CSV table of C-alpha atoms in Angstrom, one decimal:
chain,number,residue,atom,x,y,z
A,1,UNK,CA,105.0,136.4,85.1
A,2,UNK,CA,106.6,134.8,87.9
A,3,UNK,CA,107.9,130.8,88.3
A,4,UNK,CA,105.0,128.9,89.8
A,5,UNK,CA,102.7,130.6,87.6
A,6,UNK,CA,105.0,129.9,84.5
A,7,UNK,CA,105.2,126.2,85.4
A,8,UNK,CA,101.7,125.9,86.6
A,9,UNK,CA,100.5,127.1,83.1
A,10,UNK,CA,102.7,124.3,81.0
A,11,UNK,CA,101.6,122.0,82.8
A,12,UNK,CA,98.7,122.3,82.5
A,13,UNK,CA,99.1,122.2,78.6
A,14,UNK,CA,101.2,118.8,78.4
A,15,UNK,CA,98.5,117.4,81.2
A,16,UNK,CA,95.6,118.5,79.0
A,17,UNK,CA,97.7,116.5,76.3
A,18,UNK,CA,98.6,113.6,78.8
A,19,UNK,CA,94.3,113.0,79.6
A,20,UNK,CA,93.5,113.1,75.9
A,21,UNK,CA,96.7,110.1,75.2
A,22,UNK,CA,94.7,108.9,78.6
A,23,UNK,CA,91.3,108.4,77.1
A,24,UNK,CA,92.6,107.2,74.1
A,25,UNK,CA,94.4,104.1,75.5
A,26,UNK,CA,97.9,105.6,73.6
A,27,UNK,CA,100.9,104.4,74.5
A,28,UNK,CA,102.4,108.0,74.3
A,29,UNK,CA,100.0,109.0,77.5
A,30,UNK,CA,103.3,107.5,79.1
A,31,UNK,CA,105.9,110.1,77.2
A,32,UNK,CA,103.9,112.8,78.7
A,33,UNK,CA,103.7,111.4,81.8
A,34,UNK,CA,107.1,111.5,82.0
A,35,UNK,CA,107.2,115.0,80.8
A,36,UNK,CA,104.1,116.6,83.0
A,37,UNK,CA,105.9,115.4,86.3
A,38,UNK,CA,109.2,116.6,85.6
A,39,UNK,CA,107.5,120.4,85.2
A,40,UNK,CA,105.7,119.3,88.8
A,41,UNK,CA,108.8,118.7,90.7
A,42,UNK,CA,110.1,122.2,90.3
A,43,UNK,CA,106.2,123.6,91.0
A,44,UNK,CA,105.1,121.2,94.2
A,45,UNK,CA,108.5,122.3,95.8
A,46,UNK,CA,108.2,125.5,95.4
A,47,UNK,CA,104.2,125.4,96.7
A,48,UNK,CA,105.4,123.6,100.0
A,49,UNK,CA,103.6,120.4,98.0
A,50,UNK,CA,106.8,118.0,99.6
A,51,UNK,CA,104.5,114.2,98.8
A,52,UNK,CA,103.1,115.8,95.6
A,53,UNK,CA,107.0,116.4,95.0
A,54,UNK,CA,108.1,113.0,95.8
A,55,UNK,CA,104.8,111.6,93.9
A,56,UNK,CA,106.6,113.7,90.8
A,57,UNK,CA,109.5,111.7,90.7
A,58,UNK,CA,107.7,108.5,90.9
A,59,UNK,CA,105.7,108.9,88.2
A,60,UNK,CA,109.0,109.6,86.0
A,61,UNK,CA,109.7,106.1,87.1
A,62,UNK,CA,106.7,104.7,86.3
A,63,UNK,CA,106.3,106.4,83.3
A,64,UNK,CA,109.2,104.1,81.5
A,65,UNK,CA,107.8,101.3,83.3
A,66,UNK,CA,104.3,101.6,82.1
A,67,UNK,CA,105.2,102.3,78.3
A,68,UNK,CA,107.9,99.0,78.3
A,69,UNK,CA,104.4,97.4,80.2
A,70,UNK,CA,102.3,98.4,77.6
A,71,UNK,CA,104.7,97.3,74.6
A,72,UNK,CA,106.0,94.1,75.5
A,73,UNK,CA,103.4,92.7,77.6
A,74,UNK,CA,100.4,90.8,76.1
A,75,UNK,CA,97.2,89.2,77.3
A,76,UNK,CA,99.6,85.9,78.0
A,77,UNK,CA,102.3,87.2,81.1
A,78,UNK,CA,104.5,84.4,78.8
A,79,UNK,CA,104.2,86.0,75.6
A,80,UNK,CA,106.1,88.9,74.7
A,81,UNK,CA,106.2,90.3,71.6
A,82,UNK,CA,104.4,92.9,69.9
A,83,UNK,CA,100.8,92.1,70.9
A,84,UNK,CA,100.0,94.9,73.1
A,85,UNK,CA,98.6,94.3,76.9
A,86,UNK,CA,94.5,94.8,76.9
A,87,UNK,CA,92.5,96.8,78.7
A,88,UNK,CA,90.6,94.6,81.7
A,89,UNK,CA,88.7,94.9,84.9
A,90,UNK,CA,90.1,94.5,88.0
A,91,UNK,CA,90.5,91.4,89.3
A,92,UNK,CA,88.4,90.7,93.0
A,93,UNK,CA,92.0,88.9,94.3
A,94,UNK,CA,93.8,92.1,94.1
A,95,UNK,CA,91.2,94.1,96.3
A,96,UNK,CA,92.3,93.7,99.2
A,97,UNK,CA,96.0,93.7,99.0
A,98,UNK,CA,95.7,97.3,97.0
A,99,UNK,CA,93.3,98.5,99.9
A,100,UNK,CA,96.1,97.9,103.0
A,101,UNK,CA,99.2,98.8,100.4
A,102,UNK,CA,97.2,102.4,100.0
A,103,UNK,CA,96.4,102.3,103.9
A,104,UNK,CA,99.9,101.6,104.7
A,105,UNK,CA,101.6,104.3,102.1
A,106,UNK,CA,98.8,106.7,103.4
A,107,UNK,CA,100.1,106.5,106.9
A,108,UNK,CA,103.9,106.4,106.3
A,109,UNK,CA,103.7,109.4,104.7
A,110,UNK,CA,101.6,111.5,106.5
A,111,UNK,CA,104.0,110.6,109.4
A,112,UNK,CA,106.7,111.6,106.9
A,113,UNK,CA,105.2,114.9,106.0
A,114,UNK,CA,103.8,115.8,109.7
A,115,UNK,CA,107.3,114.9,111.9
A,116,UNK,CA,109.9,116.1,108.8
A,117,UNK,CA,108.3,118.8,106.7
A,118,UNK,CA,106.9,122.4,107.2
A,119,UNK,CA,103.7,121.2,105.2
A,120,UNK,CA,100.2,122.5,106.0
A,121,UNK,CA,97.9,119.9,104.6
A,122,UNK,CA,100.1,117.0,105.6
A,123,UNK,CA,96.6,114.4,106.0
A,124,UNK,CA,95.5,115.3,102.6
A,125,UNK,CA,98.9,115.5,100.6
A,126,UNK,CA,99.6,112.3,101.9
A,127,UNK,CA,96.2,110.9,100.9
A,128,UNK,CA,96.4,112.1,97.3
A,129,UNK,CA,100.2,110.5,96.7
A,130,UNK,CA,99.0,107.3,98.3
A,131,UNK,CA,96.0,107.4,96.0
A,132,UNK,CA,97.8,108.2,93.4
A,133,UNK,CA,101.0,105.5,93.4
A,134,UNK,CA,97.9,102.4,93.4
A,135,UNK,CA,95.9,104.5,90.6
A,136,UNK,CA,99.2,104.8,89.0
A,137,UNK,CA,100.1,100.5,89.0
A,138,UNK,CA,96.6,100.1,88.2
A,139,UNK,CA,96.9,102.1,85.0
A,140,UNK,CA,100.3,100.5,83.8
A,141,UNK,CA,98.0,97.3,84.5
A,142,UNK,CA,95.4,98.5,82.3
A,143,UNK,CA,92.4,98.0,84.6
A,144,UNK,CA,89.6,100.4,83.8
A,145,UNK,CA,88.7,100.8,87.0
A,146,UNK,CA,92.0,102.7,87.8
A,147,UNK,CA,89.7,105.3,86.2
A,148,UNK,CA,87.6,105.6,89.5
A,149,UNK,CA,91.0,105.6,91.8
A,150,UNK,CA,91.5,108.9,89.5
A,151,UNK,CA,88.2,110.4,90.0
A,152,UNK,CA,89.2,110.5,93.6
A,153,UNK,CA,92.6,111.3,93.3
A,154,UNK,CA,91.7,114.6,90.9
A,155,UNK,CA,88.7,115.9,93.0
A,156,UNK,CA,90.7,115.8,96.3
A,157,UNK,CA,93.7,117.5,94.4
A,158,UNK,CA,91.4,120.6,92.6
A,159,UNK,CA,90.1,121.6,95.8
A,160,UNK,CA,93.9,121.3,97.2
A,161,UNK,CA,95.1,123.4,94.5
A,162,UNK,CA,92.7,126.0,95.0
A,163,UNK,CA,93.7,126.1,98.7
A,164,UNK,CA,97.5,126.7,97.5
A,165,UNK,CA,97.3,129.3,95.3
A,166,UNK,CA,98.0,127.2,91.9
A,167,UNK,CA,94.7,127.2,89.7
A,168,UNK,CA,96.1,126.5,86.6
A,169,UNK,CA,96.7,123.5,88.3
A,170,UNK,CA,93.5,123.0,90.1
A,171,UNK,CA,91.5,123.6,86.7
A,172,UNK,CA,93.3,121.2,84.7
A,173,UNK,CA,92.4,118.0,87.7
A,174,UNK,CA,88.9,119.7,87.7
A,175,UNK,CA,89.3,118.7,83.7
A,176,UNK,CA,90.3,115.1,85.1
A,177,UNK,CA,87.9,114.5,87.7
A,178,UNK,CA,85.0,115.1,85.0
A,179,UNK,CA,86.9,113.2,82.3
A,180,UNK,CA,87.2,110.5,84.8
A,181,UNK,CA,83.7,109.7,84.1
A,182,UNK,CA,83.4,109.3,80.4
A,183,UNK,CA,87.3,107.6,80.7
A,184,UNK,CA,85.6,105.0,82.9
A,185,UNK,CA,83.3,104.1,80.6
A,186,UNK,CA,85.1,104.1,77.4
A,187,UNK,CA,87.6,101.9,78.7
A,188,UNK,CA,84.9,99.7,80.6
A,189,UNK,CA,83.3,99.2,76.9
A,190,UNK,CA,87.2,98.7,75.5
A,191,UNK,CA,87.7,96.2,78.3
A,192,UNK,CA,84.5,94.0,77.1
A,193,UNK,CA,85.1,93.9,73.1
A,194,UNK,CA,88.8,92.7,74.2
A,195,UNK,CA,87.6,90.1,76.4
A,196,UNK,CA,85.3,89.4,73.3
A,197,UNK,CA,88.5,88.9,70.7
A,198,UNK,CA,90.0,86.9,73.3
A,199,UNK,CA,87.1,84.7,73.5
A,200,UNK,CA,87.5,84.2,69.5
């Protein structure tokens, strides 16, 4: 068995393991997501994947950041101490901002990727990674509607996948893109019993 298959194949295990932390609203999604990218660095450089790779590292970053997010951070900014942030919808303010940040990041690297890289599917690598860095913040935020920024994010990615030769890979964000779905949901019906205790 060579490599990219090798790597392909673990992570898909700690990413099957990552979406069921996911669903769950654990705090430990964020150990795996520190984890799962670290096996993706090695495999998006060696598939010619060069955003994907870069993507990779950030979510290491943002990994730490979500889980000290997630800990310390309650439903008062103020107040931190061991309450634990709660799951809420997005707020209408922060529309528009996300939208020209995604636009922005979209365009800088696909100019990155077409001008300085070798890479084949520099409009749609570039889309994903830009995607993927707002779904990202708005899962450290604990908006349930990052859910639907995911649903996007994983079908694009499944059919890129396939394209690259790395369907381990591509099933596990077919997995995602249906899990999406019934994440969305839960975490919608999460979002209104906490507004509830809050209310209380």
């Amino acid at each position: 068995m060579d490599t990219l298959r090798l790597l392909d194949i673990l992570g898909f295990v700690v990413g099957i393991a990552y979406l069921i932390l996911e669903y769950r609203a654990s705090i430990w999604l964020w150990v795996a997501g520190v984890i799962m990218p670290a096996i993706d660095m090695v495999l998006y450089y060696k598939a010619g994947l060069y955003a994907d790779f870069g993507m990779a590292i950030y979510y290491c970053i943002a990994g730490v950041y979500g889980f000290l997010l997630w800990q310390f951070q309650g439903p008062n900014k103020a107040q931190k101490t061991a309450s634990k942030r709660p799951i809420q919808h997005f707020e209408k303010s922060r529309i528009l901002p996300a939208l020209a940040v995604f636009l922005l990041i979209w365009a800088g690297i696909w100019a990155l990727l077409s001008h300085a890289t070798n890479s084949t599917v520099p409009i749609t690598d570039a889309f994903t990674t830009a995607l993927s860095i707002v779904a990202l913040w708005a899962l450290a935020q604990k908006y349930a509607e990052q859910w639907l920024l995911w649903f996007v994010v994983d079908l694009v990615c499944c059919a890129l996948y396939i394209y690259k030769g790395i369907p381990f890979k591509a099933a596990i964000y077919g997995i995602y893109t249906l899990f999406a779905l019934f994440g969305y949901y839960k975490w919608c019906n999460l979002a209104k019993n906490n507004a509830k205790e809050l209310r209380n």
